[in-house]
Short mmCIF file of C-alpha atoms and ligand atoms in Angstrom, two decimals:
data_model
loop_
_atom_site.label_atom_id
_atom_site.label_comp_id
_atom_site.label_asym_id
_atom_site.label_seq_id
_atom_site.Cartn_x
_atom_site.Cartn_y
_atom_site.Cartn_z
CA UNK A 190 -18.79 22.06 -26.05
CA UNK A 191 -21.79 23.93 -26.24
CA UNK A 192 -23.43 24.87 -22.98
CA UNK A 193 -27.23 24.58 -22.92
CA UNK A 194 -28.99 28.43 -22.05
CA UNK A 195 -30.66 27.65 -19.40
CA UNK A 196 -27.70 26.16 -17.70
CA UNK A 197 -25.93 29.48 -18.46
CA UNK A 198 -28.26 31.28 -16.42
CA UNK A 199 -28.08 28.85 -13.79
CA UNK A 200 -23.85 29.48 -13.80
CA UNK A 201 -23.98 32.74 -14.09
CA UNK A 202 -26.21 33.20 -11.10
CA UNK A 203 -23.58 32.43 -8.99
CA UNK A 204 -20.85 34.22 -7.74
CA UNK A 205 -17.61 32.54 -8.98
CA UNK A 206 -19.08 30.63 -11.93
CA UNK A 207 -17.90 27.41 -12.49
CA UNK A 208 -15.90 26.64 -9.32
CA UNK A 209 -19.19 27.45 -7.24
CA UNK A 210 -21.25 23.90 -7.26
CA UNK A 211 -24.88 24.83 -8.09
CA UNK A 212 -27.16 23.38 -6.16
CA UNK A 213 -29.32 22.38 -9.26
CA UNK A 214 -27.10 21.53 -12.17
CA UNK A 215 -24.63 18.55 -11.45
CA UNK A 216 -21.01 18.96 -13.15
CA UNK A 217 -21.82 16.19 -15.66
CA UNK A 218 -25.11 18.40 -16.69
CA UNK A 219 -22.55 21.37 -17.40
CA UNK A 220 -19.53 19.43 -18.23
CA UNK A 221 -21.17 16.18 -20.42
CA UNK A 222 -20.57 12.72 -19.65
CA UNK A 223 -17.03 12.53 -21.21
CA UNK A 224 -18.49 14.00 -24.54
CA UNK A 225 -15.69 16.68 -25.38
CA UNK A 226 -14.77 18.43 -28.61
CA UNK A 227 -12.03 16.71 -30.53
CA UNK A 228 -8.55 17.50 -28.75
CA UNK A 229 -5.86 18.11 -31.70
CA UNK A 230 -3.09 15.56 -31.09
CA UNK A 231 -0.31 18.00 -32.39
CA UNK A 232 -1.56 20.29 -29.29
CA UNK A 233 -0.02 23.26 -31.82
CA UNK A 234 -1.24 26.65 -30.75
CA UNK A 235 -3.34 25.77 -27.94
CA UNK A 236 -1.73 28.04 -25.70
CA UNK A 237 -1.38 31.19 -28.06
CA UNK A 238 -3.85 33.42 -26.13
CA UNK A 239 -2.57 32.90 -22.61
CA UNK A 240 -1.06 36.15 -22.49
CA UNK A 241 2.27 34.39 -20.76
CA UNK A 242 4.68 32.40 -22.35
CA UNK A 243 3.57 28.70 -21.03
CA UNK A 244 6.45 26.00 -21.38
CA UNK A 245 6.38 23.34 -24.51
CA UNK A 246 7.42 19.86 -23.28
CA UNK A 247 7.93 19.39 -26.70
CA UNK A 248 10.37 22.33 -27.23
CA UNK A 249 14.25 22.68 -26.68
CA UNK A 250 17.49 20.50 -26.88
CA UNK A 251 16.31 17.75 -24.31
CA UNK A 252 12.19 17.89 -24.76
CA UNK A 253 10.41 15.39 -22.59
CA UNK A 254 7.75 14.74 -25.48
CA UNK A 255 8.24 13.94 -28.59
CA UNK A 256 6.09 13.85 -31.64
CA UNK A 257 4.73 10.80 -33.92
CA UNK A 258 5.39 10.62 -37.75
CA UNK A 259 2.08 12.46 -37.85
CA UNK A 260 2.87 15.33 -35.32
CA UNK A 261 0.58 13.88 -32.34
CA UNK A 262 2.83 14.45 -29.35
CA UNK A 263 4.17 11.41 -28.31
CA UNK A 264 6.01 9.90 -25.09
CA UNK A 265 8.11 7.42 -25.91
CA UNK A 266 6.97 4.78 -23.38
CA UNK A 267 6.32 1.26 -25.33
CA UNK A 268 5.60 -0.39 -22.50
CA UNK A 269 1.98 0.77 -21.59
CA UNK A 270 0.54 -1.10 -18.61
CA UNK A 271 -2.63 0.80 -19.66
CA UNK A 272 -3.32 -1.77 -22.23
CA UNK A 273 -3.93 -4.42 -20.11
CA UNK A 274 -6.94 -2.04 -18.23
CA UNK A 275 -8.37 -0.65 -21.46
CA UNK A 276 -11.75 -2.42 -21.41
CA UNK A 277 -13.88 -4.49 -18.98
CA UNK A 278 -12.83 -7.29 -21.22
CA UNK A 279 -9.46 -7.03 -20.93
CA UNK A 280 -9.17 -6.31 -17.15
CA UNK A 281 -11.31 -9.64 -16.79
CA UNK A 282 -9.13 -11.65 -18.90
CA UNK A 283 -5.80 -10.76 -16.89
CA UNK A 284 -7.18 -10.76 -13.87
CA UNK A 285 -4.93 -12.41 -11.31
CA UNK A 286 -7.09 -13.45 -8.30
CA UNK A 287 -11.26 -14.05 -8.12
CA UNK A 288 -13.36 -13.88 -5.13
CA UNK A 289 -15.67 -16.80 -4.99
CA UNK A 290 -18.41 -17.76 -2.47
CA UNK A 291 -17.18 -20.86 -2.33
CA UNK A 292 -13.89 -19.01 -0.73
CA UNK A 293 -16.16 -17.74 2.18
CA UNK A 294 -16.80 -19.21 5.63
CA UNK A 295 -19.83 -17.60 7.12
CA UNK A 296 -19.52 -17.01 10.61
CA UNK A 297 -22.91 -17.62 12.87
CA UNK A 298 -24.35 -16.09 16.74
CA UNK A 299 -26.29 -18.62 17.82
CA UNK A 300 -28.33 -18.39 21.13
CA UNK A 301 -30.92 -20.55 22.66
CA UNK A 302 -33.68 -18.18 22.58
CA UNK A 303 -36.80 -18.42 19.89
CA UNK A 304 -35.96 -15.04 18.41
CA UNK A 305 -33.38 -13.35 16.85
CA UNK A 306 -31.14 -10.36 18.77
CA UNK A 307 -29.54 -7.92 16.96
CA UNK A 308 -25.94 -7.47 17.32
CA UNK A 309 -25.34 -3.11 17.79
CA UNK A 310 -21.88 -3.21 17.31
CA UNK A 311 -22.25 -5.02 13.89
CA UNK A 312 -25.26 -3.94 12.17
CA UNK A 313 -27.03 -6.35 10.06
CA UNK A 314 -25.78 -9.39 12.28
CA UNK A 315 -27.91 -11.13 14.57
CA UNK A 316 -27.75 -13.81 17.24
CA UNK A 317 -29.60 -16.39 15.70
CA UNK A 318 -32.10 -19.16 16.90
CA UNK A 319 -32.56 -22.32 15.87
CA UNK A 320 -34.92 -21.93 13.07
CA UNK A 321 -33.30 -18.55 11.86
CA UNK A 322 -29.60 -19.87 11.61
CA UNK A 323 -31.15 -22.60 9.33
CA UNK A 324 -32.79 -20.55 7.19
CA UNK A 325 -29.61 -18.44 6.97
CA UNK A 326 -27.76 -21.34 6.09
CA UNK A 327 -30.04 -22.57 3.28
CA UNK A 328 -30.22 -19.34 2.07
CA UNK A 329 -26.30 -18.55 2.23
CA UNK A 330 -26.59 -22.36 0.11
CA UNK A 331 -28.51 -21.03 -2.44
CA UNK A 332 -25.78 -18.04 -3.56
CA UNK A 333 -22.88 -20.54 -3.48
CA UNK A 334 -21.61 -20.23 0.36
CA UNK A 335 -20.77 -23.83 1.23
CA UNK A 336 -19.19 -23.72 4.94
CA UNK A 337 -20.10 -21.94 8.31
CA UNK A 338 -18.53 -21.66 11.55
CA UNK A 339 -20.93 -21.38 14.69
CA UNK A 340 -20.29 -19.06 17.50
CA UNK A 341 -22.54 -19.59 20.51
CA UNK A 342 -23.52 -17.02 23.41
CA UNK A 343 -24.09 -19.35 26.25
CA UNK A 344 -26.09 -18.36 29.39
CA UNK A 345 -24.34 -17.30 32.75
CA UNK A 346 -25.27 -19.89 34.91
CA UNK A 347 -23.74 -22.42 32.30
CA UNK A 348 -20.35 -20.45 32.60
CA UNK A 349 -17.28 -21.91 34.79
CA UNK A 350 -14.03 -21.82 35.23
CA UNK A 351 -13.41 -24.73 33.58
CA UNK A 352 -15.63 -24.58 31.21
CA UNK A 353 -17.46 -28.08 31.04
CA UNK A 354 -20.45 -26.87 29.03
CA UNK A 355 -17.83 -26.85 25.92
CA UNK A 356 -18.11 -30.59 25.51
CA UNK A 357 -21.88 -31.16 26.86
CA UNK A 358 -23.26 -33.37 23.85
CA UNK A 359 -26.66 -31.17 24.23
CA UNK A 360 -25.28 -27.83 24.09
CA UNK A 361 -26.37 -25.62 21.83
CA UNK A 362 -23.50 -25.94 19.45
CA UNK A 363 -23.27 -29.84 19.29
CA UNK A 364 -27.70 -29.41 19.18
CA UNK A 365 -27.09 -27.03 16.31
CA UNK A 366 -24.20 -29.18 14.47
CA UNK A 367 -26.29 -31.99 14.47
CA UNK A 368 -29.83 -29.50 13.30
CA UNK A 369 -27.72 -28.43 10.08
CA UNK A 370 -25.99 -32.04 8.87
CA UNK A 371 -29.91 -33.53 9.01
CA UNK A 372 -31.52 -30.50 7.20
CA UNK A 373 -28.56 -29.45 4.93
CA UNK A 374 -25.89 -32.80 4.59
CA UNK A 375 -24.15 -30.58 2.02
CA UNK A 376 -23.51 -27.87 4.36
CA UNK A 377 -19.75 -27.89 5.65
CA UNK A 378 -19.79 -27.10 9.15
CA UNK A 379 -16.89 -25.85 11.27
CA UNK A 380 -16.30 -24.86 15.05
CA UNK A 381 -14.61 -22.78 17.27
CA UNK A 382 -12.36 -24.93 19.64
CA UNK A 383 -11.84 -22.60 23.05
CA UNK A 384 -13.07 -21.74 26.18
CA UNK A 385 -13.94 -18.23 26.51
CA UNK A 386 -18.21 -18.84 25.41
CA UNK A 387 -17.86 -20.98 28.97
CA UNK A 388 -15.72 -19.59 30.84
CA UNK A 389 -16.77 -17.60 33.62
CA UNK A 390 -13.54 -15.58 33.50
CA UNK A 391 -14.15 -14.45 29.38
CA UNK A 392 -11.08 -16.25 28.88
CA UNK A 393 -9.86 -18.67 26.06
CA UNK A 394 -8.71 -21.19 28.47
CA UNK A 395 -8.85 -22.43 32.11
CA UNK A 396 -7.66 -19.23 34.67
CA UNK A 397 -5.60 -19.87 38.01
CA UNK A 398 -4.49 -16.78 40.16
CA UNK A 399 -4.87 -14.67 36.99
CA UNK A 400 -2.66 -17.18 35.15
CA UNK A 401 -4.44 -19.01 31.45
CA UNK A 402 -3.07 -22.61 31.98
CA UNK A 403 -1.96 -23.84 28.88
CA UNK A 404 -2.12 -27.60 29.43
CA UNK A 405 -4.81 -27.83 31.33
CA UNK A 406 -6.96 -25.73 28.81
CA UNK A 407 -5.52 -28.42 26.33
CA UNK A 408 -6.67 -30.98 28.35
CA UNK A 409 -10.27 -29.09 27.93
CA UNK A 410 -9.90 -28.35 24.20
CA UNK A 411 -9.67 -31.82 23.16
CA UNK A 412 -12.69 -32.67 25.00
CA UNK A 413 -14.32 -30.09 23.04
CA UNK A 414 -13.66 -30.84 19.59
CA UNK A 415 -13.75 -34.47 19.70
CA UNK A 416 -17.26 -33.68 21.49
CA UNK A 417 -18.29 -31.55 18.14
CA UNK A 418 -16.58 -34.41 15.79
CA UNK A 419 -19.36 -37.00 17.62
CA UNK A 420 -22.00 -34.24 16.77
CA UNK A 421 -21.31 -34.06 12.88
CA UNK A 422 -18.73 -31.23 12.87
CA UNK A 423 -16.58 -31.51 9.43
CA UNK A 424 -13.75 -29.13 10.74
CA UNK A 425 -12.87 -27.76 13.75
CA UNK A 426 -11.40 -24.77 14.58
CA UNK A 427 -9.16 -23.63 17.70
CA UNK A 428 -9.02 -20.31 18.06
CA UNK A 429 -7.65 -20.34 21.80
CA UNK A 430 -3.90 -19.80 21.15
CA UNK A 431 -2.71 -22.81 23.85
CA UNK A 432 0.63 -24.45 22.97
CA UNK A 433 0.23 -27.84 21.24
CA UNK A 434 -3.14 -27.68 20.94
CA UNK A 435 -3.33 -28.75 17.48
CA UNK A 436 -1.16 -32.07 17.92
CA UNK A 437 -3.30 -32.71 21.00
CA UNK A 438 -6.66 -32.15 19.32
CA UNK A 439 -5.20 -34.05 16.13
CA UNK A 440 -4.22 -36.99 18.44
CA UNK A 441 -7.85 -36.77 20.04
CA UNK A 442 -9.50 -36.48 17.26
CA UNK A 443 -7.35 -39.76 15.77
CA UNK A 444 -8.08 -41.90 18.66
CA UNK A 445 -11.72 -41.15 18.17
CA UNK A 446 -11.79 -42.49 14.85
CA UNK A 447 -12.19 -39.25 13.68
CA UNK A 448 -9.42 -39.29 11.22
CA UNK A 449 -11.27 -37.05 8.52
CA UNK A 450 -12.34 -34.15 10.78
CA UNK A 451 -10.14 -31.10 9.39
CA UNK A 452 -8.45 -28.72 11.58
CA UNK A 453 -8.51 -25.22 10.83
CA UNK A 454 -5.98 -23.83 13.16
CA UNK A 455 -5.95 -20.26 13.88
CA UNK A 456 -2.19 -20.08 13.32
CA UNK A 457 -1.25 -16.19 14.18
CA UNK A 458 -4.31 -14.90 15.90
CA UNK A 459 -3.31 -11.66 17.55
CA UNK A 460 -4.35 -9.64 20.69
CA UNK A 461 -6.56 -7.11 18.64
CA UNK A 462 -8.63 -4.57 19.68
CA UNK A 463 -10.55 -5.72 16.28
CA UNK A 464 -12.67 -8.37 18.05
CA UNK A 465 -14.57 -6.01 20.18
CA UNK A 466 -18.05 -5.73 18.51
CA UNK A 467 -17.87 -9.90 18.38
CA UNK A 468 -17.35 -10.02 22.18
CA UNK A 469 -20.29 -7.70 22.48
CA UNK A 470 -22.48 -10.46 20.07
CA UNK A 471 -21.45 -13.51 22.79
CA UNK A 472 -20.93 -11.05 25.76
CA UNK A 473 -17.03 -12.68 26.01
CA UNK A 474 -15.85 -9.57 27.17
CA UNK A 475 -12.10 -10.90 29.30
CA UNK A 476 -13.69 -10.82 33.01
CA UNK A 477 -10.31 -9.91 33.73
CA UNK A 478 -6.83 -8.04 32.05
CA UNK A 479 -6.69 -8.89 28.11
CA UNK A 480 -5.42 -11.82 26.20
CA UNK A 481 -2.09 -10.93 25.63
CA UNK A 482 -0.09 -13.91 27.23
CA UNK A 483 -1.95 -16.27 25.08
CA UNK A 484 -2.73 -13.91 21.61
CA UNK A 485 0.26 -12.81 19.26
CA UNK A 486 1.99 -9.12 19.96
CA UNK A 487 0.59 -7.36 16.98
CA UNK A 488 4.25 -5.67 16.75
CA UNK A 489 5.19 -9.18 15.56
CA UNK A 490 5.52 -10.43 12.08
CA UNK A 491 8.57 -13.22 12.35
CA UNK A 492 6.50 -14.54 15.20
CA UNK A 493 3.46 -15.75 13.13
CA UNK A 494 6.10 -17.94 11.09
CA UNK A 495 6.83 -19.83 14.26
CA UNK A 496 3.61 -20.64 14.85
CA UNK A 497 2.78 -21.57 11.32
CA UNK A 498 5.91 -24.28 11.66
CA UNK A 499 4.62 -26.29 14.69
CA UNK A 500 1.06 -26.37 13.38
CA UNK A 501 1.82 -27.97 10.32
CA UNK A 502 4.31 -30.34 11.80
CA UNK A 503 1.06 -30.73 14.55
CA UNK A 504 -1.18 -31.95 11.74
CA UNK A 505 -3.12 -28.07 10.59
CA UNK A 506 -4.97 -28.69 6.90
CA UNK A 507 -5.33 -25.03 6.95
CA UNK A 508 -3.60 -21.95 8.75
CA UNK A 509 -5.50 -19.06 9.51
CA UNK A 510 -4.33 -15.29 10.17
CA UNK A 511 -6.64 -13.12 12.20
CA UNK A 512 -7.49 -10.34 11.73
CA UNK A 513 -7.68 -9.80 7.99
CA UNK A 514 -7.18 -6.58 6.43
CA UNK A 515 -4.27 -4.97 8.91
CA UNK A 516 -2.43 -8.07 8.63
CA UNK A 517 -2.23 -8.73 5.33
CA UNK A 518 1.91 -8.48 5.47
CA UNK A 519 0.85 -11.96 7.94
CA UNK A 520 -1.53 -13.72 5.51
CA UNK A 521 1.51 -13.31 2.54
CA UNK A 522 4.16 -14.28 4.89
CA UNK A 523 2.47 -17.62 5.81
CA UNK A 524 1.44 -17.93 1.85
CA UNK A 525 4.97 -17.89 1.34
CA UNK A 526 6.47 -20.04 4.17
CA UNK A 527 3.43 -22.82 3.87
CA UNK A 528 1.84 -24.76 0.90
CA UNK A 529 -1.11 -25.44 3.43
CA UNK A 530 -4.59 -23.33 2.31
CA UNK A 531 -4.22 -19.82 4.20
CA UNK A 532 -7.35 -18.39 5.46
CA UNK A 533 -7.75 -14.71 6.95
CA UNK A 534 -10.49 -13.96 9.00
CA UNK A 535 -12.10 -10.37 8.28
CA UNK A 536 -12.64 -9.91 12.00
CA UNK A 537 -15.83 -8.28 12.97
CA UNK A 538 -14.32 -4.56 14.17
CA UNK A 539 -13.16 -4.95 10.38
CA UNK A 540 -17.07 -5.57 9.66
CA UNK A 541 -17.99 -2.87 11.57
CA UNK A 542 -15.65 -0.19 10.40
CA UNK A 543 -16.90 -0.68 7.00
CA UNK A 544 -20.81 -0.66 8.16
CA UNK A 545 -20.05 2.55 10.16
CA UNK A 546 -18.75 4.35 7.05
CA UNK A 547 -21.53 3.17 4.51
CA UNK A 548 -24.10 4.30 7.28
CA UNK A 549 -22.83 7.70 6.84
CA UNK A 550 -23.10 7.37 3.48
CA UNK A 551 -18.66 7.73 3.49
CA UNK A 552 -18.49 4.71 1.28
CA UNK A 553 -19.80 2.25 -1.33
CA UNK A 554 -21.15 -0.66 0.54
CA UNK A 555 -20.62 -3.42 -2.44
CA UNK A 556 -17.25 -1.77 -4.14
CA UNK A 557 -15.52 -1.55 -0.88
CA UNK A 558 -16.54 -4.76 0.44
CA UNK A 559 -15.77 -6.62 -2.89
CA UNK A 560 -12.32 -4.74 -3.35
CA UNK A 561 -11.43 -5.73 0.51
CA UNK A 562 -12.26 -9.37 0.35
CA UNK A 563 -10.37 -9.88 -3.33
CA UNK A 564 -7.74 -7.82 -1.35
CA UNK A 565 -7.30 -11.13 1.21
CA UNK A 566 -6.46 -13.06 -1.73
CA UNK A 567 -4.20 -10.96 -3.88
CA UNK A 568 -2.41 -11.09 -0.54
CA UNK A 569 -2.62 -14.94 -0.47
CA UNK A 570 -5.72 -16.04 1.46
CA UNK A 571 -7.80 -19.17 -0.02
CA UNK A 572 -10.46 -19.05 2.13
CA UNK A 573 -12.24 -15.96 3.59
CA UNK A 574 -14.00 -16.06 7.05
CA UNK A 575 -16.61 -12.71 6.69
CA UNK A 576 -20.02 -11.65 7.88
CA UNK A 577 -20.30 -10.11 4.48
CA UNK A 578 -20.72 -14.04 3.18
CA UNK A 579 -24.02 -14.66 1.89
CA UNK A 580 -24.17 -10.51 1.20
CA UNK A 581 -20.87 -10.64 -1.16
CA UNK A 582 -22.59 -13.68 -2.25
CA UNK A 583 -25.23 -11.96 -3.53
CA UNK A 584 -23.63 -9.40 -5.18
CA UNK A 585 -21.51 -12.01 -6.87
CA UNK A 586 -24.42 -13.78 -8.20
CA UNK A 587 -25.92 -10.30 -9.38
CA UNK A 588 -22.74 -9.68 -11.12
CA UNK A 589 -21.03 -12.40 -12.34
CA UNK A 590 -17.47 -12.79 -11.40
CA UNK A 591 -16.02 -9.17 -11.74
C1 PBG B 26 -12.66 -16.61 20.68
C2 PBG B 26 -12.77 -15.94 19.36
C3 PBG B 26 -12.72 -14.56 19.14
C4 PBG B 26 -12.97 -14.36 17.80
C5 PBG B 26 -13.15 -15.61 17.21
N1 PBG B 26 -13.01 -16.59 18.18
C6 PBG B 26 -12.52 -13.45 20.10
C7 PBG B 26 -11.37 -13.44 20.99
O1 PBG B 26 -10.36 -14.10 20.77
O2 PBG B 26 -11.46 -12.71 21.99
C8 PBG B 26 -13.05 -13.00 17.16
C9 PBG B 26 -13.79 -12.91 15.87
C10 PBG B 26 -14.18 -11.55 15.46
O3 PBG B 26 -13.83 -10.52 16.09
O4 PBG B 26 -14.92 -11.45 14.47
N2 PBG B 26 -11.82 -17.65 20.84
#
């Protein structure tokens, strides 16, 4: 190609010419935008002035090109997966799997203030009032996003051991159910079913002498989530890891009359170090050791398929694996194993990772977060629990389906 004078100059100025990057003329200035001279398929002669003899794949007894009935050097592959990529049109016909935003569940802070708090550890989130969460909501409407799942932060002197405030028909969660199904009777709204918002010991369930008692916290979950049924909720979700929980909230829930309230159950939810920054956003830090007695071994994969057994035969409509994107092996496993919807939850260390990196300016904000959440279902997720809802949303919309 013909390189423009001035640009000469500009090359020639520097010290090792075109390795050197100039400071003022950008490679696809010198180099074009993928406008080259012809290249000559038969490739004859290009290498005549090396001044070494440079080897001829096409050359010898066993030559590993060959050449067409025209010369062109050939490789004798018919099978070219390339075809199938050659053009946005293509690629969007075979596509296997779509993101959607009606895939997403949009996880919400709530707190009973009358402002909003940002969250540090997860940039762009905030705890959200009353009148903020609803406008979130509609707006998350608008671009597609159908269901949302409220996390509260609940004031210390509300906090116990046993966590009562879970199933007070005027907290802020059962308040805020019953805010969203009056303004928006569309919306689908889901809740958390476990202790730790409550708990004066940051833990999932009810603590004795250092010891999370399993039946006891049962005895507490059910409480809960038939309490959030009463308030409007359409599915709830325990995320507390007990034993049984899901028959015993199913049975609840059943003897309530509240025989078409979902539960989402999350099925493998592991003791990550991914669910830091979310802590920070309800301050649900473990007053005490971690949540390994209750949370899956993140060494285990066979594990999660136990799990995923007793809470279908306890009445689950969905599974869930959590967290998302280093578990992916999990979210195929139960795919496999279960013809119930799978959902992953991008967890929000996962949300922060990714914010961290685009601050620096390390990665493309909308490519990366699109790839990751098509990424949950190529692995098998239907539904996709991610603060990047009503944002992927967006982008979506802008787009059209990719
Ligand atoms: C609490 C709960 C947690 C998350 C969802 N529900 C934290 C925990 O188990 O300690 C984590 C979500 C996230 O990190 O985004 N039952």
């Amino acid at each position: 190609m013909k390189i423009p004078a001035a640009i000469v100059l500009a090359i020639s100025a520097t010290a090792n010419g075109f390795t050197s990057s100039s400071p003022t003329v950008s490679r696809s200035a010198l180099f074009g935008a993928g406008n080259t001279d012809p290249v000559d398929p038969t490739m004859n002669g290009i290498d005549d002035n090396l001044g070494y003899e440079a080897f001829d794949p096409t050359a010898g007894d066993s030559p590993a090109v060959a050449r067409n009935n025209n010369g062109g050097v050939w490789v004798k592959q018919r099978a070219r997966p390339r075809r199938n990529r050659k053009s946005a049109g293509v690629r969007a016909m075979v596509r296997e799997n779509i993101v959607t935003p009606a895939n997403f569940i949009y996880p919400l802070f709530i707190h009973n203030e009358d402002h909003n708090t940002d969250i540090v550890s997860m940039p762009g989130c905030q705890r959200h009032c009353a009148e903020s969460m609803l406008k979130e909501i509609g707006e998350a409407l608008e671009l597609g996003v159908k269901t949302f799942v409220l996390f509260p932060k609940v004031e210390d002197e509300l906090k116990t051991n046993l966590a009562c405030e879970a199933y007070n028909p005027e907290g802020i969660v059962h308040r805020s159910i019953r805010m969203i199904k009056e303004k928006y009777p569309e919306a689908i709204v889901c809740t958390d079913v476990a202790l730790d918002p409550y708990s004066d010991q940051g833990h999932d369930g009810v603590v004795e002498n250092g010891v999370i008692l399993n039946d006891i916290t049962v005895n507490q979950l059910c409480k809960q989530a038939v309490s959030q049924a009463k308030a409007g909720a359409d599915i709830v979700a325990p995320s507390d890891m007990q034993d049984g929980r899901v028959k015993a909230i199913r049975d609840a829930l059943d003897s309530e009359g509240f025989t078409n309230v979902s539960i989402l159950s999350y099925t493998a939810k592991y003791a990550s170090a991914y669910y830091g920054p979310f802590r920070d956003a309800l301050d649900s830090h473990p007053g005490f050791g971690d949540k390994k007695t209750y949370q899956q071994d993140p060494a285990n994969g066979r594990e999660a398929l136990i799990e995923a057994a007793l809470d279908a035969e306890e009445g689950a409509d969905m599974l869930m694996v959590k967290p998302g994107m280093p578990y992916l092996d999990i979210i195929r496993r139960l795919k496999d194993a279960s013809d119930l919807p799978i959902a992953a939850y991008h967890v929000s260390g996962e949300y922060s990772m990714l914010k961290a990196a685009v601050e620096k300016g390390w990665l493309d904000e909308k490519d990366v977060v699109l790839e990751t959440l098509t990424c949950f279902k190529r692995a098998g997720a239907d539904i996709i629990l991610t603060y990047y809802a009503k944002q992927a949303a967006q982008w979506i919309k802008e787009d059209g389906l990719y």
